[in-house]
XYZ file of C-alpha atoms in Angstrom:
721
model
C 11.908 13.245 -22.000
C 14.657 14.515 -19.709
C 13.344 15.468 -16.282
C 16.318 17.386 -14.869
C 15.200 20.579 -13.170
C 13.641 21.859 -16.382
C 12.502 25.457 -15.788
C 9.526 27.012 -17.493
C 9.988 30.765 -17.334
C 6.880 31.650 -19.304
C 6.845 35.235 -18.092
C 10.080 35.942 -19.941
C 8.506 34.764 -23.177
C 5.550 37.112 -23.097
C 5.594 40.047 -25.459
C 4.069 42.479 -22.968
C 6.536 44.520 -20.912
C 6.760 43.324 -17.324
C 5.354 46.591 -16.020
C 2.179 46.055 -18.047
C 1.568 42.568 -16.783
C -1.066 41.835 -14.181
C -1.022 40.059 -10.853
C -3.280 37.108 -10.122
C -6.047 37.106 -7.540
C -7.762 34.084 -6.046
C -10.829 35.037 -8.076
C -8.633 34.252 -11.101
C -6.919 31.147 -9.786
C -9.382 29.303 -7.558
C -12.106 27.081 -9.047
C -14.694 28.937 -6.957
C -13.482 32.325 -8.175
C -15.511 34.753 -10.258
C -12.914 34.907 -13.060
C -11.683 31.316 -12.914
C -13.526 30.224 -16.063
C -11.605 32.820 -18.093
C -8.265 31.541 -16.807
C -8.706 27.947 -17.944
C -7.211 26.726 -21.228
C -9.594 26.695 -24.166
C -11.107 23.305 -24.937
C -13.670 21.554 -27.154
C -16.609 19.365 -26.179
C -16.427 16.380 -28.514
C -18.590 13.271 -28.861
C -18.357 10.198 -31.046
C -21.261 9.315 -33.347
C -19.939 5.996 -34.523
C -16.741 6.966 -36.298
C -18.114 10.441 -36.930
C -16.927 13.236 -34.689
C -19.345 15.836 -33.321
C -18.372 19.087 -31.623
C -20.944 20.215 -29.085
C -21.387 23.870 -28.264
C -24.021 25.701 -26.269
C -26.025 26.679 -29.336
C -25.228 23.992 -31.908
C -23.707 20.614 -32.725
C -21.274 20.425 -35.619
C -19.983 17.445 -37.574
C -16.181 17.506 -37.771
C -14.398 15.921 -40.703
C -11.687 13.734 -39.053
C -9.389 14.250 -42.049
C -9.634 17.998 -42.634
C -11.238 19.404 -39.502
C -13.908 21.125 -41.580
C -17.142 21.612 -39.640
C -20.747 21.494 -40.827
C -23.765 22.235 -38.653
C -25.825 19.179 -37.729
C -28.477 21.138 -35.851
C -28.881 24.133 -33.576
C -30.473 24.553 -30.183
C -33.353 26.409 -31.822
C -33.803 23.480 -34.235
C -33.990 20.998 -31.368
C -36.538 22.984 -29.380
C -38.623 23.624 -32.502
C -38.607 19.962 -33.578
C -39.378 18.853 -30.042
C -42.241 21.368 -29.896
C -40.733 22.245 -26.550
C -42.706 23.388 -23.608
C -40.997 23.755 -20.235
C -41.131 19.983 -19.816
C -39.008 19.258 -22.887
C -37.091 22.505 -23.251
C -33.371 21.912 -23.815
C -31.188 24.735 -22.483
C -27.867 23.885 -24.147
C -26.237 21.207 -26.285
C -23.032 20.579 -24.336
C -24.430 17.315 -22.954
C -25.733 15.932 -26.247
C -24.698 12.331 -26.959
C -25.150 10.023 -29.938
C -25.956 6.547 -28.604
C -26.481 4.744 -31.922
C -23.485 4.670 -34.303
C -25.638 4.003 -37.366
C -28.651 6.226 -36.612
C -29.113 10.033 -36.776
C -30.332 10.144 -33.183
C -29.263 12.509 -30.441
C -29.886 11.911 -26.747
C -30.832 15.036 -24.785
C -32.345 15.874 -21.466
C -33.122 18.313 -18.737
C -34.194 17.872 -15.150
C -37.709 16.877 -16.203
C -37.353 14.648 -19.261
C -35.022 12.547 -21.403
C -35.619 12.517 -25.159
C -34.248 10.795 -28.238
C -34.594 12.992 -31.296
C -34.062 11.949 -34.914
C -32.394 14.973 -36.472
C -32.967 13.715 -40.017
C -36.709 13.219 -39.497
C -36.730 16.286 -37.209
C -38.878 14.748 -34.515
C -38.818 13.069 -31.111
C -38.810 9.284 -31.488
C -38.783 8.410 -27.779
C -39.048 10.124 -24.426
C -39.462 9.505 -20.727
C -40.158 11.768 -17.782
C -37.803 10.466 -15.151
C -34.697 12.488 -15.817
C -33.063 13.930 -12.716
C -33.803 11.240 -10.141
C -31.024 9.743 -8.047
C -28.782 7.111 -9.632
C -30.444 7.511 -13.035
C -29.143 4.788 -15.389
C -30.536 4.575 -18.937
C -29.823 1.678 -21.292
C -29.675 2.616 -24.994
C -30.515 -0.907 -26.225
C -33.749 -1.553 -24.334
C -34.322 2.133 -23.524
C -35.187 1.119 -19.987
C -34.172 3.342 -17.102
C -33.224 2.401 -13.555
C -33.448 5.085 -10.907
C -33.855 5.678 -7.188
C -36.671 7.774 -5.764
C -37.670 8.029 -2.119
C -34.978 5.414 -1.273
C -36.710 2.841 -3.534
C -35.291 1.371 -6.742
C -37.442 1.516 -9.897
C -37.137 0.447 -13.513
C -39.223 2.028 -16.257
C -39.221 0.196 -19.591
C -39.280 1.787 -23.034
C -43.085 1.825 -23.080
C -43.288 3.636 -19.753
C -44.249 0.623 -17.628
C -42.974 1.157 -14.103
C -41.513 -1.649 -11.981
C -40.770 -1.140 -8.291
C -37.844 -3.351 -7.291
C -37.743 -2.517 -3.580
C -40.142 -1.688 -0.785
C -37.902 -1.463 2.280
C -35.445 1.150 1.050
C -34.375 3.755 3.592
C -31.217 5.501 4.776
C -30.396 2.151 6.384
C -31.331 -0.105 3.447
C -29.806 1.431 0.322
C -30.668 0.213 -3.196
C -29.072 0.876 -6.557
C -26.325 3.183 -5.355
C -22.589 2.996 -4.800
C -21.538 0.790 -1.873
C -18.393 0.117 0.143
C -17.866 3.896 0.382
C -16.761 4.129 -3.267
C -13.709 1.940 -2.719
C -12.602 -0.873 -5.089
C -13.402 1.207 -8.175
C -17.111 1.378 -7.356
C -18.814 4.537 -8.643
C -22.439 3.423 -9.059
C -24.944 0.795 -8.000
C -26.778 -0.388 -11.140
C -25.399 -2.460 -14.031
C -27.386 -3.202 -17.198
C -26.787 -6.372 -19.191
C -25.567 -5.850 -22.767
C -29.063 -6.411 -24.179
C -30.648 -4.135 -21.605
C -33.047 -6.833 -20.421
C -31.545 -7.500 -17.014
C -30.341 -5.152 -14.304
C -27.845 -6.090 -11.607
C -27.950 -3.815 -8.597
C -26.490 -3.386 -5.136
C -28.510 -3.658 -1.939
C -26.654 -2.373 1.120
C -27.930 -3.031 4.623
C -26.211 -0.542 6.915
C -28.712 -0.724 9.765
C -26.023 -2.266 11.959
C -23.510 0.508 11.250
C -22.945 3.164 13.910
C -24.350 6.642 13.254
C -21.852 9.467 13.393
C -23.715 12.478 14.874
C -23.378 15.238 12.299
C -25.337 18.410 13.079
C -27.198 20.886 10.863
C -26.879 24.332 12.465
C -29.232 26.204 10.100
C -32.548 25.536 11.929
C -33.407 27.680 14.981
C -32.522 24.671 17.114
C -29.740 22.682 15.471
C -30.843 19.291 14.181
C -29.133 15.916 14.075
C -28.198 14.699 10.566
C -26.194 11.544 11.250
C -23.997 9.736 8.737
C -23.568 5.980 8.636
C -19.876 5.633 9.344
C -18.243 2.207 9.866
C -14.915 2.819 11.609
C -11.905 0.518 11.298
C -12.335 -2.651 13.335
C -16.051 -2.021 13.937
C -19.230 -3.474 12.454
C -19.558 -2.763 8.743
C -22.510 -2.959 6.369
C -23.662 -6.003 4.429
C -24.024 -5.935 0.647
C -25.971 -8.262 -1.629
C -26.459 -8.170 -5.409
C -29.906 -8.409 -6.973
C -30.841 -9.107 -10.593
C -34.091 -7.816 -12.107
C -35.432 -9.376 -15.323
C -37.486 -7.041 -17.508
C -39.098 -9.928 -19.391
C -40.393 -11.739 -16.310
C -40.632 -8.800 -13.917
C -38.914 -10.905 -11.264
C -35.944 -10.172 -9.020
C -33.480 -12.738 -7.696
C -30.385 -12.285 -5.533
C -26.974 -13.803 -6.165
C -26.315 -16.595 -3.682
C -22.984 -15.260 -2.454
C -21.181 -16.997 0.430
C -22.589 -16.052 3.831
C -20.280 -14.318 6.264
C -19.291 -17.120 8.625
C -16.314 -15.385 10.192
C -13.802 -17.428 8.224
C -10.475 -15.879 7.212
C -11.359 -15.702 3.517
C -15.092 -15.041 3.668
C -15.901 -12.415 1.021
C -17.590 -9.274 2.274
C -16.757 -6.862 -0.542
C -18.420 -7.408 -3.925
C -17.070 -5.326 -6.758
C -16.250 -4.971 -10.456
C -19.556 -6.409 -11.650
C -19.432 -7.478 -15.292
C -21.967 -9.189 -17.572
C -21.104 -11.928 -20.031
C -21.698 -10.836 -23.657
C -24.727 -13.170 -23.878
C -26.225 -11.653 -20.682
C -26.527 -15.082 -19.037
C -23.759 -14.779 -16.460
C -22.497 -12.202 -13.982
C -18.821 -11.997 -13.100
C -17.738 -10.312 -9.915
C -14.643 -9.955 -7.782
C -15.146 -10.963 -4.162
C -12.760 -9.780 -1.477
C -12.433 -10.765 2.152
C -12.482 -8.138 4.879
C -8.710 -8.334 5.381
C -8.463 -7.495 1.644
C -5.727 -10.052 1.018
C -7.773 -12.721 -0.800
C -9.559 -11.750 -4.022
C -11.534 -14.162 -6.202
C -13.094 -13.690 -9.612
C -16.304 -15.728 -9.670
C -19.256 -16.419 -11.957
C -22.991 -16.524 -11.183
C -26.009 -17.660 -13.198
C -27.951 -14.466 -13.911
C -31.281 -16.313 -14.100
C -31.091 -18.334 -10.885
C -28.449 -16.472 -8.882
C -26.572 -19.718 -8.322
C -22.802 -19.655 -7.881
C -21.140 -21.316 -10.884
C -17.378 -21.401 -10.462
C -14.257 -19.510 -9.487
C -12.183 -18.319 -12.427
C -9.077 -17.152 -10.578
C -7.780 -16.122 -7.175
C -5.141 -13.629 -6.075
C -3.720 -13.396 -2.563
C -1.136 -11.179 -0.873
C 0.701 -10.845 2.422
C -0.388 -7.179 2.352
C -3.480 -6.453 0.248
C -5.081 -7.027 -3.135
C -7.098 -4.132 -4.504
C -9.433 -4.963 -7.406
C -10.291 -1.777 -9.267
C -11.347 -2.846 -12.770
C -14.010 -5.244 -14.109
C -12.917 -7.862 -16.603
C -13.477 -6.945 -20.262
C -14.426 -9.447 -22.964
C -12.765 -9.289 -26.368
C -15.411 -8.135 -28.873
C -14.143 -10.609 -31.495
C -14.017 -13.624 -29.163
C -16.549 -13.849 -26.329
C -14.641 -16.740 -24.788
C -11.681 -14.496 -23.932
C -11.353 -11.563 -21.580
C -8.656 -9.288 -20.211
C -8.006 -8.738 -16.537
C -5.894 -6.083 -14.819
C -3.641 -7.096 -11.945
C -0.543 -5.957 -10.025
C 0.540 -9.545 -9.369
C 3.983 -9.050 -10.962
C 4.523 -5.752 -9.161
C 2.929 -3.379 -11.703
C -0.600 -3.031 -13.046
C -0.692 -5.041 -16.278
C -3.065 -6.855 -18.612
C -3.627 -10.615 -18.585
C -5.563 -12.667 -21.126
C -7.934 -15.332 -19.764
C -10.429 -17.718 -21.260
C -13.925 -18.257 -19.907
C -12.764 -21.327 -17.983
C -10.474 -19.166 -15.871
C -7.251 -20.285 -17.536
C -4.618 -17.578 -17.892
C -3.559 -17.697 -21.525
C -0.741 -15.169 -21.192
C 0.393 -11.845 -19.824
C -0.151 -9.159 -22.457
C 1.892 -6.291 -20.994
C 4.906 -6.309 -18.702
C 7.690 -4.120 -17.402
C 8.460 -1.613 -14.625
C 5.607 0.706 -15.578
C 1.851 0.881 -15.072
C -1.170 0.398 -17.332
C -3.257 3.427 -16.359
C -6.469 2.738 -18.277
C -8.036 0.572 -20.959
C -9.700 2.809 -23.542
C -11.226 0.001 -25.598
C -10.569 -2.357 -28.476
C -9.808 -2.235 -32.182
C -11.552 -5.250 -33.645
C -9.995 -4.869 -37.092
C -6.466 -5.027 -35.687
C -7.463 -7.272 -32.762
C -5.739 -4.956 -30.374
C -6.348 -3.238 -27.049
C -5.955 0.528 -26.727
C -4.500 1.657 -23.394
C -2.825 4.549 -21.627
C 0.355 3.818 -19.670
C 3.438 5.520 -18.256
C 5.888 3.272 -20.090
C 7.983 6.162 -21.448
C 8.394 7.883 -18.078
C 6.650 7.717 -14.676
C 5.408 11.305 -15.057
C 3.839 10.747 -18.459
C 0.661 9.126 -19.707
C 0.866 7.944 -23.318
C -1.468 6.024 -25.639
C -0.605 2.560 -26.955
C -2.046 -0.245 -29.011
C -1.382 -3.761 -27.667
C -1.674 -6.701 -30.053
C -3.510 -9.616 -28.440
C -1.745 -12.059 -30.767
C 1.842 -10.860 -30.405
C 1.781 -8.568 -27.306
C 3.506 -5.934 -29.465
C 2.973 -2.402 -28.149
C 2.712 0.508 -30.573
C 2.847 4.117 -29.436
C -0.131 5.952 -30.930
C 0.700 9.544 -30.043
C 3.720 11.598 -30.992
C 4.327 13.960 -28.074
C 5.661 13.651 -24.518
C 3.163 14.696 -21.870
C -0.040 13.563 -20.204
C -2.592 12.179 -22.673
C -6.262 11.498 -21.948
C -8.097 9.907 -24.836
C -11.508 8.760 -26.036
C -11.817 5.873 -28.491
C -14.502 5.693 -31.169
C -16.880 2.668 -30.965
C -15.037 0.872 -33.784
C -11.672 1.544 -32.203
C -10.395 3.140 -35.414
C -10.190 6.720 -34.193
C -8.991 8.507 -31.067
C -9.666 11.900 -29.584
C -6.336 12.677 -27.936
C -6.423 15.455 -25.325
C -3.052 16.237 -23.847
C -0.901 18.852 -22.226
C 2.807 19.247 -21.659
C 4.653 21.421 -19.141
C 4.577 24.307 -21.662
C 1.371 23.562 -23.617
C -1.927 24.036 -21.729
C -4.272 21.930 -23.867
C -3.940 20.211 -27.220
C -6.580 18.130 -28.998
C -5.740 15.798 -31.873
C -7.796 13.225 -33.763
C -5.754 10.129 -34.548
C -6.650 7.472 -37.095
C -4.920 4.403 -35.728
C -5.586 2.107 -38.689
C -3.252 4.056 -40.944
C 0.498 3.572 -41.094
C 1.996 6.004 -40.473
C -0.634 7.341 -38.122
C -2.986 9.945 -39.526
C -3.221 12.877 -37.108
C -5.579 15.850 -37.374
C -4.633 18.801 -35.183
C -7.905 20.270 -33.860
C -6.841 22.623 -31.074
C -3.734 24.253 -29.661
C -4.968 26.305 -26.716
C -3.273 29.598 -26.117
C -1.856 30.323 -22.700
C -4.831 31.751 -20.739
C -2.368 33.295 -18.282
C -0.682 35.449 -20.923
C -0.386 38.994 -19.668
C 0.090 37.940 -16.041
C 3.196 37.667 -13.897
C 3.768 33.917 -14.093
C 5.957 31.970 -11.713
C 8.809 29.677 -12.670
C 7.879 25.984 -12.673
C 10.623 23.388 -12.294
C 10.689 19.613 -12.041
C 13.393 17.221 -10.876
C 14.114 14.098 -8.871
C 15.824 13.059 -5.646
C 16.414 9.700 -3.979
C 13.958 8.347 -1.427
C 14.979 7.505 2.121
C 15.867 4.010 0.910
C 18.687 5.572 -1.138
C 17.545 3.782 -4.293
C 14.082 4.884 -5.406
C 13.622 7.992 -7.529
C 11.103 10.511 -6.225
C 9.864 13.372 -8.395
C 9.286 16.917 -7.237
C 7.898 20.182 -8.532
C 9.167 23.572 -7.414
C 7.338 26.853 -8.000
C 9.357 30.072 -7.722
C 8.355 33.746 -7.854
C 8.278 35.291 -11.336
C 11.071 37.676 -10.321
C 13.140 34.982 -8.615
C 16.593 36.143 -7.540
C 19.001 33.323 -6.588
C 20.901 35.777 -4.388
C 17.895 36.201 -2.086
C 16.487 33.838 0.548
C 12.833 32.907 0.270
C 10.306 31.537 2.744
C 9.336 28.089 1.475
C 6.193 25.989 1.863
C 6.182 22.221 1.397
C 2.814 21.223 -0.055
C 2.093 17.564 0.673
C -0.533 14.920 0.057
C 1.479 11.718 0.106
C -1.333 9.173 0.352
C -2.555 6.322 -1.864
C -4.352 6.812 -5.171
C -2.978 10.273 -5.785
C 0.023 11.985 -7.281
C 0.976 15.659 -7.464
C 3.773 15.802 -10.021
C 3.255 14.941 -13.685
C 4.381 16.090 -17.110
C 1.229 18.127 -17.801
C 0.904 21.908 -17.961
C 3.106 23.538 -15.292
C 4.099 20.041 -14.130
C 0.604 19.570 -12.703
C 0.842 22.644 -10.469
C -2.151 23.719 -8.383
C -3.204 27.325 -8.876
C -2.712 28.152 -5.182
C 1.010 27.528 -5.687
C 1.052 30.340 -8.250
C -0.688 32.621 -5.774
C 1.905 31.848 -3.100
C 4.819 32.311 -5.522
C 3.365 35.696 -6.479
C 3.493 36.650 -2.802
C 7.181 35.804 -2.608
C 7.249 32.157 -1.532
C 8.847 29.076 -3.012
C 6.523 26.065 -3.004
C 7.971 22.534 -3.046
C 5.944 19.403 -3.831
C 7.313 15.829 -3.628
C 5.540 12.550 -4.416
C 6.753 10.159 -1.721
C 6.537 6.374 -1.609
C 2.947 5.341 -1.006
C 1.580 7.516 -3.810
C 0.231 6.097 -7.067
C 1.470 5.124 -10.545
C 4.803 3.692 -9.459
C 3.931 0.042 -8.901
C 2.820 -2.259 -6.083
C 5.949 -2.181 -3.912
C 6.224 1.601 -4.140
C 2.588 1.912 -3.042
C 2.686 -0.784 -0.373
C 5.881 0.446 1.324
C 3.624 2.211 3.839
C 1.623 -0.914 4.813
C 0.512 -0.982 8.469
C 2.418 2.255 9.260
C 0.814 5.118 7.360
C 2.785 8.331 7.534
C 6.119 6.864 8.607
C 7.832 6.054 5.304
C 6.090 9.071 3.799
C 7.680 11.374 6.406
C 11.108 9.843 5.795
C 10.814 10.641 2.096
C 9.450 14.137 2.689
C 12.417 14.833 4.971
C 14.716 13.835 2.106
C 12.977 16.611 0.224
C 13.772 18.934 3.126
C 17.407 17.794 2.976
C 17.421 18.771 -0.693
C 15.970 22.195 0.136
C 18.825 22.700 2.606
C 21.277 22.473 -0.282
C 19.647 25.413 -2.060
C 21.136 28.756 -0.953
C 17.952 30.645 -1.814
C 15.720 28.571 0.515
C 15.417 30.130 3.970
C 15.362 27.073 6.252
C 14.400 29.286 9.197
C 11.150 30.038 7.362
C 9.938 26.598 6.291
C 6.201 25.841 6.264
C 4.034 22.858 5.361
C 0.467 22.521 4.108
C -1.795 19.684 3.012
C -5.390 18.539 3.002
C -6.976 15.198 4.018
C -4.100 12.680 3.960
C -1.995 15.774 3.425
C -3.470 17.260 6.602
C -2.413 14.112 8.435
C 1.050 14.490 6.917
C 1.211 18.179 7.832
C 0.573 17.553 11.532
C 2.804 14.455 11.447
C 5.693 16.559 10.123
C 4.992 19.475 12.479
C 5.015 17.210 15.559
C 7.696 14.701 14.585
C 10.087 17.399 13.328
C 9.053 20.378 15.466
C 12.336 22.226 14.997
C 12.169 22.052 11.188
C 8.738 23.424 10.297
C 7.842 26.853 11.629
C 4.254 27.112 10.288
C 1.702 24.584 9.096
C -1.874 24.562 7.804
C -3.621 21.176 8.036
C -6.963 20.771 6.278
C -9.392 17.935 7.074
C -6.639 15.943 8.831
C -6.797 12.318 9.888
C -5.532 12.240 13.470
C -5.940 8.597 14.421
C -6.724 5.868 11.898
C -9.054 4.125 14.355
C -11.549 6.906 13.579
C -11.310 6.375 9.826
C -13.642 4.152 7.803
C -13.376 0.401 7.423
C -12.545 -0.192 3.758
C -9.735 2.317 3.267
C -8.408 2.190 6.816
C -8.217 -1.585 7.114
C -6.606 -1.984 3.690
C -3.570 0.035 4.731
C -3.568 -0.353 8.517
C -5.409 -3.575 9.343
C -7.678 -3.227 12.380
C -6.826 -1.638 15.728
C -7.153 -5.129 17.170
C -4.774 -6.792 14.680
C -2.230 -3.935 14.417
C -2.236 -2.112 17.783
C 1.407 -1.065 17.483
C 0.829 0.421 14.036
C -2.192 2.395 15.187
C -0.332 3.661 18.254
C 2.722 4.626 16.200
C 0.750 6.577 13.623
C -1.694 8.307 15.980
C -1.129 12.029 16.440
C -2.937 12.282 19.779
C 0.241 11.474 21.683
C 2.162 13.981 19.564
C 0.138 17.009 20.689
C 2.720 17.949 23.313
C 5.469 18.068 20.650
C 3.883 20.926 18.723
C 6.166 24.002 18.659
C 5.385 25.977 15.537
C 2.244 27.805 14.515
C -0.392 25.316 13.317
C -3.809 26.090 11.912
C -6.315 23.242 11.530
C -9.241 23.776 9.132
C -12.184 21.421 8.660
C -15.647 21.277 7.164
C -18.058 21.119 10.100
C -20.070 18.347 8.394
C -17.203 16.337 6.923
C -18.477 12.795 6.142
C -15.037 11.537 5.077
C -12.682 12.605 7.860
C -15.248 13.170 10.592
C -14.775 16.151 12.965
C -13.867 13.781 15.817
C -10.326 13.718 14.428
C -9.598 17.433 14.677
C -11.596 17.921 17.874
C -9.725 15.114 19.625
C -6.392 16.623 18.647
C -7.491 20.026 19.948
C -8.489 18.392 23.233
C -5.085 16.707 23.458
C -3.349 20.021 22.754
C -5.340 21.734 25.493
C -4.295 19.025 27.916
C -0.663 19.277 26.780
C -0.572 23.070 26.847
C 0.173 23.547 23.136
C -1.668 26.180 21.109
C -2.913 25.302 17.610
C -5.392 27.561 15.812
C -8.684 26.242 14.471
C -11.182 27.307 11.806
C -14.327 25.511 10.715
C -16.694 25.861 7.742
C -20.271 25.136 8.904
C -22.319 23.122 6.436
C -19.292 22.093 4.386
C -17.985 18.589 3.862
C -14.482 17.325 3.235
C -13.762 19.992 0.616
C -15.078 23.524 0.402
C -17.567 24.096 -2.379
C -18.083 27.126 -4.592
C -16.883 30.500 -3.424
C -16.122 29.114 0.044
C -13.006 27.667 -1.582
C -11.769 31.187 -2.367
C -12.263 32.139 1.283
C -10.440 28.974 2.357
C -7.368 29.594 0.221
C -7.184 33.224 1.265
C -7.230 32.045 4.879
C -4.481 29.494 4.231
C -2.373 32.128 2.484
C -2.901 34.717 5.199
C -1.733 32.299 7.883
C 1.624 31.938 6.162
C 1.740 35.685 5.571
C 1.164 36.312 9.283
C 3.581 33.775 10.718
C 6.108 32.618 8.082
C 7.028 35.730 6.152
């Protein structure tokens, strides 16, 4: 795919005359808007039932023939509620969440807030049910049909017969069981992990009693009340995590005997990527020291909790970031794959159970994005990767025997796929810059590939004045690295005119803005701004994701500095465009992008006239331990870096109009950041504007998001146009 300023002038392709076309509102474009659901591309809700494909709708589930696409009704919502003899306790309200947990059985899993049921739709009756649906951290195992859940801060397991086991007694806001730990870093999204046979449960216990409370306030009561968050700031005391194992057969709980924190340079304090051995006798886990530069894959005995051995170790002069558990090959339980950036890009490595690296399975200057699963018949691994181009995500099969990679899709773009349990079939959902949503079913065991085209979504924006979306590349500040940008222009763009221009920026780790999906990944707010006569420019600088280890780690110990250098190369490019009015240049971003917005406004005060910074980090010493210390070290170990990146000392440099917006109860970038910057501005005599959303967190929820984006837009309308 050639990425050379390719323009998508969709408006010109519409059959309606321009005068008949409509203008967008934020109710159309924003996810909190009243008409947003009508403006999204059409899709299908699909589930695998073994190698059978089921389409879920509100009122019915239909079996889809993977060869012809022909649909037959499996059952309707009325059928389900009649067979279940539903009262309010069992009443199912829609079928969009129906799943089929047993490939060889006609059983559907359904639930509401009061119950979870398994219903045999051949026998037309409930074959199993519980009454614990809706609790916190609910985790059901389809093999044993046991459920782990948290209620009143305590961790419970209920077995298939309804016997209840209480695993904790001291749970509280300070002692947290069975939930995500380490502030969702290191790929952690939950806190309970069932063994393959469903007989043992590994779980996190997090003691955060020693962590400082950040004093959040609830303003809704007559007298505002304190609602503190546990918030470990960089360089300060963090929480302590242990891993328990509950055995359903014995009813006993043991804890893994992990190394105690003795203050040594490689003492592990982060425990992540928990994985069970296929025989359920061993637990594998990656252990990381607090400096995050020494990561070890280790094994524990699941019955005794005893440490067994270290399988491998990875160190770095910057940081190692484990994000993915190991995965055992289904045809050989003595072999597993591991993901690592050790050669500079995230790739797959084959190991045996002794910890010996057999070989590297993928290699090259591109990134494995995800492992979808395995095809046992072909003895291959199915992955997504950006091998064809950094802005794409494509689907591949990787032979374990030969390392040969085979492309499984046929179209440039961004593909997100779901593999059937056997690994023989794929649901391929993708979009391209000009195609909003396409769904194919691919049979990967045929040669050539057998592809069933299920959906080609029409453009939901047809009939509206649509902007022009372009994509291209420039060189980074190092003069070598390619950086990709997106530009959004008004639908009636005239190259003879000069336009006010807004640089939208994020720029931080684990995110990217530009990709080869619909409209080049454009955010709807950009369309709204283009409609109002602005050009919007978005550049992915070094430090962002999907470009390899060195690209990401270029910002180590100096967040914001390399990123600003690259963003200013984007500004240099804008200067070459005669239709960009450099006297009316604005900047906007949220979170890391808010930090970047104020960084650019204060470090280049004569360049940016107007800025809107949402939820901005102001000084990394007020950010949390895991993320902050990975990229910046501690304030004690990297004082120069913290001083260089802090925006407190930059308050006096502010010249343009700057609006800062935060959620009043932000648990991610706590209000201390913005408030401290405002204090510094008052002392320096500079005049930023400030708006706060009471009761909101790091991002505005629901219709408040419409209000937020109208406020952002109006600020540019008032001061940039």
